[in-house]
Short mmCIF file of C-alpha atoms in Angstrom, two decimals:
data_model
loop_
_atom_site.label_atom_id
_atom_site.label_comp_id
_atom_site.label_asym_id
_atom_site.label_seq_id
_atom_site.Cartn_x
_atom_site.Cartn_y
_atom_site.Cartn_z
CA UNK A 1 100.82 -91.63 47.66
CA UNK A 2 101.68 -90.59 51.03
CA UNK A 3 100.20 -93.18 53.80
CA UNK A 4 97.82 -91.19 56.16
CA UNK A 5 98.87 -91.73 59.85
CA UNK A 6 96.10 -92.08 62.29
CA UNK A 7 97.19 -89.88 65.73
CA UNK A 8 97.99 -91.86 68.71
CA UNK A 9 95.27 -92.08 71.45
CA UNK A 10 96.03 -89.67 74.43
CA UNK A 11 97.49 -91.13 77.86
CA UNK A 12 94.96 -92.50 80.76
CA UNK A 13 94.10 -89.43 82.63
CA UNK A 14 96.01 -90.79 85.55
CA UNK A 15 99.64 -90.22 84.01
CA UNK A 16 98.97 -86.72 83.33
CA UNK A 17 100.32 -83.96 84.60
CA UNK A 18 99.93 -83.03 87.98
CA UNK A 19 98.74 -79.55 86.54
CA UNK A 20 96.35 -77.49 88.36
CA UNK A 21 94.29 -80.36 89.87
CA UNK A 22 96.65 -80.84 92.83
CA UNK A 23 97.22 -77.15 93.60
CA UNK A 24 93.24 -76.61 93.39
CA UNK A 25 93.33 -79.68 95.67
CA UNK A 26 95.74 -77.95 98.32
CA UNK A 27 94.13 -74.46 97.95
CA UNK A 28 90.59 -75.85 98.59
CA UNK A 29 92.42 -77.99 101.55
CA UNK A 30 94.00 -75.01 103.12
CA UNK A 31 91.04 -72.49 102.80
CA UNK A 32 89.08 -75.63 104.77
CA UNK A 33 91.91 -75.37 107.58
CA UNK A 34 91.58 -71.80 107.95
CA UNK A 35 88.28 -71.66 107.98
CA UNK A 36 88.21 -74.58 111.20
CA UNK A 37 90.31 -72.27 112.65
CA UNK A 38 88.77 -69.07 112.09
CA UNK A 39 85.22 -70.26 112.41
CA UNK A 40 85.07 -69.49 115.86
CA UNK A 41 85.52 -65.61 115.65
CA UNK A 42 83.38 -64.98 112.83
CA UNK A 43 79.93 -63.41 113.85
CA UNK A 44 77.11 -64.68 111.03
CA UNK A 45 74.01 -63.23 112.55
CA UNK A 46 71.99 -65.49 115.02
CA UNK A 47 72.69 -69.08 115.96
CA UNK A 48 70.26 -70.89 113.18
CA UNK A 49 72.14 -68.98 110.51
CA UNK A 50 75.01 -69.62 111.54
CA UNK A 51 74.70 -73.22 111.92
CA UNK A 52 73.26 -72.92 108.64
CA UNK A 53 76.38 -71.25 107.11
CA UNK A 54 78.40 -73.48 108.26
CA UNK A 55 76.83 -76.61 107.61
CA UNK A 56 76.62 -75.44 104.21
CA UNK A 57 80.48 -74.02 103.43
CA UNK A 58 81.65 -77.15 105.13
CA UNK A 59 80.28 -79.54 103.34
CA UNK A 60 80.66 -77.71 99.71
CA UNK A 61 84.21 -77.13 100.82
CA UNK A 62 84.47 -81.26 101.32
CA UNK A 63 83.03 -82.34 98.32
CA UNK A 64 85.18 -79.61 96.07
CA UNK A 65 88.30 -80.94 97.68
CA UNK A 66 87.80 -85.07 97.36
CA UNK A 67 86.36 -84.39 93.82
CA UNK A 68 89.13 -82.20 93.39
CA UNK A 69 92.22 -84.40 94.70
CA UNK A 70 90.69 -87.60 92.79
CA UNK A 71 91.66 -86.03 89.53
CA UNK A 72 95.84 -85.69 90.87
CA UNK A 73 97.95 -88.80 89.46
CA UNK A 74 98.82 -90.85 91.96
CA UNK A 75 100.38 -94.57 91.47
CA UNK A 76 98.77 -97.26 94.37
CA UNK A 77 101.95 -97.14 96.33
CA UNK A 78 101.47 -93.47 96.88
CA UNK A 79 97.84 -94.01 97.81
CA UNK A 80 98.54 -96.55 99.96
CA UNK A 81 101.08 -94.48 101.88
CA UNK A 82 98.86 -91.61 101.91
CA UNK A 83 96.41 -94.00 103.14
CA UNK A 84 98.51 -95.43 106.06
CA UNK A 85 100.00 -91.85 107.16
CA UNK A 86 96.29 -90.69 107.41
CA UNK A 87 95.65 -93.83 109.84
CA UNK A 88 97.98 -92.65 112.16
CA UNK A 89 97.40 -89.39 112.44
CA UNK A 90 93.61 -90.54 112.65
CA UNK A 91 94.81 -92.52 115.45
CA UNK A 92 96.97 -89.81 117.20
CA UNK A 93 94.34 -86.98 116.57
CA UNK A 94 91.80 -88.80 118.86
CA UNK A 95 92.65 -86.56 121.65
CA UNK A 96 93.39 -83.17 119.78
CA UNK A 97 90.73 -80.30 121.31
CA UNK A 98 89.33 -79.12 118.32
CA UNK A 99 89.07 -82.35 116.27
CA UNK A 100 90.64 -80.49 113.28
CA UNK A 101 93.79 -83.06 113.24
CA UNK A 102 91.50 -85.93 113.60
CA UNK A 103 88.96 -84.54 110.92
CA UNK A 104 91.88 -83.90 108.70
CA UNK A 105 93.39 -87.44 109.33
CA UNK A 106 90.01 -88.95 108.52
CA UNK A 107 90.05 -86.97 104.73
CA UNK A 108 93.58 -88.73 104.40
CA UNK A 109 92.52 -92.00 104.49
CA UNK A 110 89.31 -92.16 103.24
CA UNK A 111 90.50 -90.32 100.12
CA UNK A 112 92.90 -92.55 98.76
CA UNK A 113 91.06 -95.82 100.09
CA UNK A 114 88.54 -94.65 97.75
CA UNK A 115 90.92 -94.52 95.11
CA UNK A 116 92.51 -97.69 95.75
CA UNK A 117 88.82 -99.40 95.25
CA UNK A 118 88.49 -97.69 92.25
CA UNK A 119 91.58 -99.14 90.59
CA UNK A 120 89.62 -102.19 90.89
CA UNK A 121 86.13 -100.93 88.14
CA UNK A 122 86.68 -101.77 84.82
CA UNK A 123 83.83 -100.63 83.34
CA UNK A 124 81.78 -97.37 83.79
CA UNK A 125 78.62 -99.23 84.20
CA UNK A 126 79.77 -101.04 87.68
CA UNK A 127 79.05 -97.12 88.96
CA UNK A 128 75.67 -98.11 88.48
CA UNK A 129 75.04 -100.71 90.29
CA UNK A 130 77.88 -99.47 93.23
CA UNK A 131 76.12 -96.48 93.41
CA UNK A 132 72.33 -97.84 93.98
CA UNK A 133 73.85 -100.47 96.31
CA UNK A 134 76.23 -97.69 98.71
CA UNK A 135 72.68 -95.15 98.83
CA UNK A 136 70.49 -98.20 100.03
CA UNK A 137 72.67 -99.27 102.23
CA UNK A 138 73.80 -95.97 103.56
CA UNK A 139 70.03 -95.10 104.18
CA UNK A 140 69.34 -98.76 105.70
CA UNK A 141 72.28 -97.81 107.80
CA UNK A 142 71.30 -94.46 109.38
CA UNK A 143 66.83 -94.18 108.92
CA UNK A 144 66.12 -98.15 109.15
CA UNK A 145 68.18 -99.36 112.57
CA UNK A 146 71.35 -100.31 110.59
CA UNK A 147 74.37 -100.10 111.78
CA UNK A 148 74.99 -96.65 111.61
CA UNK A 149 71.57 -95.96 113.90
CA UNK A 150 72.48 -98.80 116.06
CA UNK A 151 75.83 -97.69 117.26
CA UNK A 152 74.90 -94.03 117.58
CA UNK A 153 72.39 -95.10 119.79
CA UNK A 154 74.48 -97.60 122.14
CA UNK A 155 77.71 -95.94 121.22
CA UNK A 156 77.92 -92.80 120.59
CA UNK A 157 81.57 -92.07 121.58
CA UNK A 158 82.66 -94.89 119.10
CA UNK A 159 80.25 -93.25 115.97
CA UNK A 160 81.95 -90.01 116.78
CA UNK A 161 85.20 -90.79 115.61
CA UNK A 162 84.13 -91.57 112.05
CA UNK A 163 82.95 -88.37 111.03
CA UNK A 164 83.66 -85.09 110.24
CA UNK A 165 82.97 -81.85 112.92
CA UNK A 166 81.00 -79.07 111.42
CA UNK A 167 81.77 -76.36 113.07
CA UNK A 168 79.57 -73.29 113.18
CA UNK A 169 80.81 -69.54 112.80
CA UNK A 170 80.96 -67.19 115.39
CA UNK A 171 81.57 -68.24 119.90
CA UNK A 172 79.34 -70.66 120.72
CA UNK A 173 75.66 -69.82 122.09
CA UNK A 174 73.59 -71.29 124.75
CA UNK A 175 70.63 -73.00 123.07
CA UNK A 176 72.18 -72.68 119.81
CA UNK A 177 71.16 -75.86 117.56
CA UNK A 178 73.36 -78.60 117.28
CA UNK A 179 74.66 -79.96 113.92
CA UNK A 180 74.08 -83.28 112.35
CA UNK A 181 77.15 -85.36 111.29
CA UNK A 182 76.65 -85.43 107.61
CA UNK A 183 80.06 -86.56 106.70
CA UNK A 184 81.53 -89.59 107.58
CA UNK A 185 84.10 -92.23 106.59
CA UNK A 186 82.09 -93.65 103.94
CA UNK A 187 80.88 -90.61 102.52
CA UNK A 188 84.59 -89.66 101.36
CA UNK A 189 85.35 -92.85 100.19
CA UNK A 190 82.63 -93.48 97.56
CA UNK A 191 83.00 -89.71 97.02
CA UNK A 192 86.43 -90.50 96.29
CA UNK A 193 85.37 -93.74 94.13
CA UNK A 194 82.75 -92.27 92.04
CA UNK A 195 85.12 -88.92 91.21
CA UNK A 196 88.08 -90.85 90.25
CA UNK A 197 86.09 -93.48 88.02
CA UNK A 198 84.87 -90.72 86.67
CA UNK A 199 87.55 -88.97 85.81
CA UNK A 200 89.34 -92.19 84.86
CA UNK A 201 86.63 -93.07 82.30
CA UNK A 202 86.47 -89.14 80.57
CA UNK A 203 82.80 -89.05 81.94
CA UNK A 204 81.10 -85.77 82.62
CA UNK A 205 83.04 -85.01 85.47
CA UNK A 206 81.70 -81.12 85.44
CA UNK A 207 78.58 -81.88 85.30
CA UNK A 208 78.95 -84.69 88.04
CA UNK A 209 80.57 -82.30 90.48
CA UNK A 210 77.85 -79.00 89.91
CA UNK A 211 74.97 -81.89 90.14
CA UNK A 212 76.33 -83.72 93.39
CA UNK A 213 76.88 -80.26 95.11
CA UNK A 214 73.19 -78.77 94.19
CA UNK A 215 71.57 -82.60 95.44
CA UNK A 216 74.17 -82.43 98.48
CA UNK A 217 72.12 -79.12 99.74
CA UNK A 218 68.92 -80.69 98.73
CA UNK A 219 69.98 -83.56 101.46
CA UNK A 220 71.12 -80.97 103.90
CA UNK A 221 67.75 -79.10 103.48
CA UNK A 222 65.75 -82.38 104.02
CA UNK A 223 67.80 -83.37 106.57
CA UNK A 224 67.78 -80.06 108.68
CA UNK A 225 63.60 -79.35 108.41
CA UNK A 226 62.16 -82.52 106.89
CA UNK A 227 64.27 -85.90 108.37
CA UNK A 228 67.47 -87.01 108.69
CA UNK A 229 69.03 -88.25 106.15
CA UNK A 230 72.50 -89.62 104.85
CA UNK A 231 74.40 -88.02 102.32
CA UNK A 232 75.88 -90.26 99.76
CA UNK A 233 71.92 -91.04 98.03
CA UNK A 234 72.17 -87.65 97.25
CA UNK A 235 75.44 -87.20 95.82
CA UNK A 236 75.69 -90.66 93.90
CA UNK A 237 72.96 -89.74 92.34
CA UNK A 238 74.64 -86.73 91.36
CA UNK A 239 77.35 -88.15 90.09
CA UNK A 240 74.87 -90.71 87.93
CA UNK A 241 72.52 -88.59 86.75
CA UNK A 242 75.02 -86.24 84.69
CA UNK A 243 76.67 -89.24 83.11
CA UNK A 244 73.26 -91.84 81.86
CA UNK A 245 74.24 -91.75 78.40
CA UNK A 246 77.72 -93.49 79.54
CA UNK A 247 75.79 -96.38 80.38
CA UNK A 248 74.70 -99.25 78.41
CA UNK A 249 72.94 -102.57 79.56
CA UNK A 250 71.51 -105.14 78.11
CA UNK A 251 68.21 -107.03 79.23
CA UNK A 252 69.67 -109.59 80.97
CA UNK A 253 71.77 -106.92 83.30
CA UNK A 254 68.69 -105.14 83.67
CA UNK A 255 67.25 -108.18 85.43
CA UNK A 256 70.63 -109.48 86.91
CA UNK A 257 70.23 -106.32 89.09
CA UNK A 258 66.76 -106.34 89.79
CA UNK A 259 67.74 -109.37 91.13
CA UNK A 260 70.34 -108.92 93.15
CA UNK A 261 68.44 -105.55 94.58
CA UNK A 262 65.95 -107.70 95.66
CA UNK A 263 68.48 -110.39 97.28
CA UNK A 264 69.87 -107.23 98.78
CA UNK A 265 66.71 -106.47 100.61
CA UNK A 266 66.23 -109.65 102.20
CA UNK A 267 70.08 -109.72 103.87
CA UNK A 268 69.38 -105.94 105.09
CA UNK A 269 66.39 -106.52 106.73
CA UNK A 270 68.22 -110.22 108.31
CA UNK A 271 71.25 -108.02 109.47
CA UNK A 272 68.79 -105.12 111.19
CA UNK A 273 67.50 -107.99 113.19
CA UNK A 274 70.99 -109.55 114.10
CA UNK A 275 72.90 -106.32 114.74
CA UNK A 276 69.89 -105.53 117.20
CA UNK A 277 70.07 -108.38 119.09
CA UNK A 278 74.28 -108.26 118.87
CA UNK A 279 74.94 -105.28 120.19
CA UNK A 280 74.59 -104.60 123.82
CA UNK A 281 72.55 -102.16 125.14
CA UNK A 282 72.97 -98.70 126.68
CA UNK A 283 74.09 -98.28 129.95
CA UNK A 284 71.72 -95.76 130.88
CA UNK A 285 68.15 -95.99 129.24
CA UNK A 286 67.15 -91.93 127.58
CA UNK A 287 64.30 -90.93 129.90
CA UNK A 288 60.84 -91.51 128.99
CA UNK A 289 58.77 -88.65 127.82
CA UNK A 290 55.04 -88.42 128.96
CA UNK A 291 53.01 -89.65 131.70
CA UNK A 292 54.56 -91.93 133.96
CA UNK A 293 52.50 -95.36 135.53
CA UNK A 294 52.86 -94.97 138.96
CA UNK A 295 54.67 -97.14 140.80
CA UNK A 296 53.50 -99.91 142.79
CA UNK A 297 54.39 -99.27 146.66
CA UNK A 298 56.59 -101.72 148.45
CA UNK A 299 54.65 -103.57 150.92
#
């Protein structure tokens, strides 16, 4: 009787073959370089829908290419070289006119620093928890005098070089509205993170990337007519949502993070009161709006 022979599990996704992934990757980044470059001399009707257009093409054109490039197989050295080279051109691009080389340089490091973090999940579920903890904090950060809010308020030069320019099609217009940074450091690394676990793990990583892009324009529409708001919420919650039947806890990790979401609470709200106290403050006060008390004369 011949002995049956059971076939041998396939490799980890991330000693595949290069394939298509990283020439998606470099098509996506290229058609984001041209359009930075071209984006000035193309006419999209008025200013709003411009900004609009942009804002929009932008920021699906971001997301496709992290998701995209956290699928190529890369070992840790080359991230970390990636990671290093993107540093310094970070570093050299602060000056550049357009920002393009400094935007560009930022996408180079946050993408494989994401990566590199992700080497260190083990389990699929750990995206749960990661995931609640980087949208609270990112919206504690930027709506609830955080960090983020802090600095753009006292130093605005310094918050500038962390994000992404979105730049809007056609010359620029006096009075034309001004775009909100929606993509920053942060953003591509746990965009990074989440895409590469996910890919790691053979979770739904379709469905992840069509669900983070649809709840990434429901954040941009919220953001540009309702109230600001950060990003990452909406698109770790679309990488979640396509993937709950991956996860599995039991009652006592139910409550270890209820827990620790609570505990979580308490050293936000400590930090908003010692980051406002820490950092200094503006060197010119905004103007106040409204009536002003007259002053009293000098005798």
């Amino acid at each position: 009787m011949s002995e049956s022979v059971s076939p041998s599990p396939p490799p980890p996704a991330e000693h595949g073959p290069v394939g298509g992934a990283a020439l998606t990757a470099a098509i996506l980044f290229a058609a984001y370089v041209v359009l930075r470059l071209l984006a000035p001399h193309l006419r999209v009707g008025p200013a709003g829908a411009a900004t609009l257009v942009g804002t929009v093409v932008f920021l699906l054109l971001s997301l496709a290419t992290v998701a995209t490039a956290s699928r190529v197989p890369l070992s840790w050295q080359a991230e970390l070289a990636a990671m290093a080279m993107g540093a310094c051109l970070w570093f050299l691009g602060g000056s550049e006119r357009t920002g393009l080389l400094s935007d560009c340089a930022l996408l180079f490091s946050a993408l494989p620093l994401g990566r590199l973090i992700s080497r260190g999940i083990r389990d699929p579920n750990l995206l749960v928890p990661i995931g609640a903890v980087a949208a609270v904090v990112d919206v504690w950060g930027v709506n609830l005098h955080g960090p983020v809010s802090q600095i753009m308020e006292k130093a605005p030069e310094a918050a500038h070089r962390f994000v992404t320019h979105v730049p809007a099609f056609g010359p620029p217009q006096v009075g034309a509205p001004q775009f909100v940074a929606i993509i920053g450091l942060g953003d591509f690394v746990f965009l990074a993170l989440f895409f590469a676990c996910v890919h790691r793990f053979r979770l739904n990583f379709g469905g992840a990337a069509i669900c983070s892009a649809v709840l990434a324009l429901v954040g941009l529409t919220i953001a540009l007519l309702v109230l600001p708001m950060p990003g990452l919420p909406f698109i770790a919650l679309g990488v979640l949502l396509p993937n709950v039947r991956h996860f599995h806890f039991e009652r006592s990790e139910k409550f270890a993070l209820l827990y620790g979401g609570l505990f979580l609470m308490v050293c936000l709200g400590l930090a908003t009161v010692w980051i406002h106290h820490a950092l200094p403050k503006p060197a010119h006060a905004p103007p106040r709006v409204g009536r002003q008390p007259p002053t009293p004369e000098a005798p």
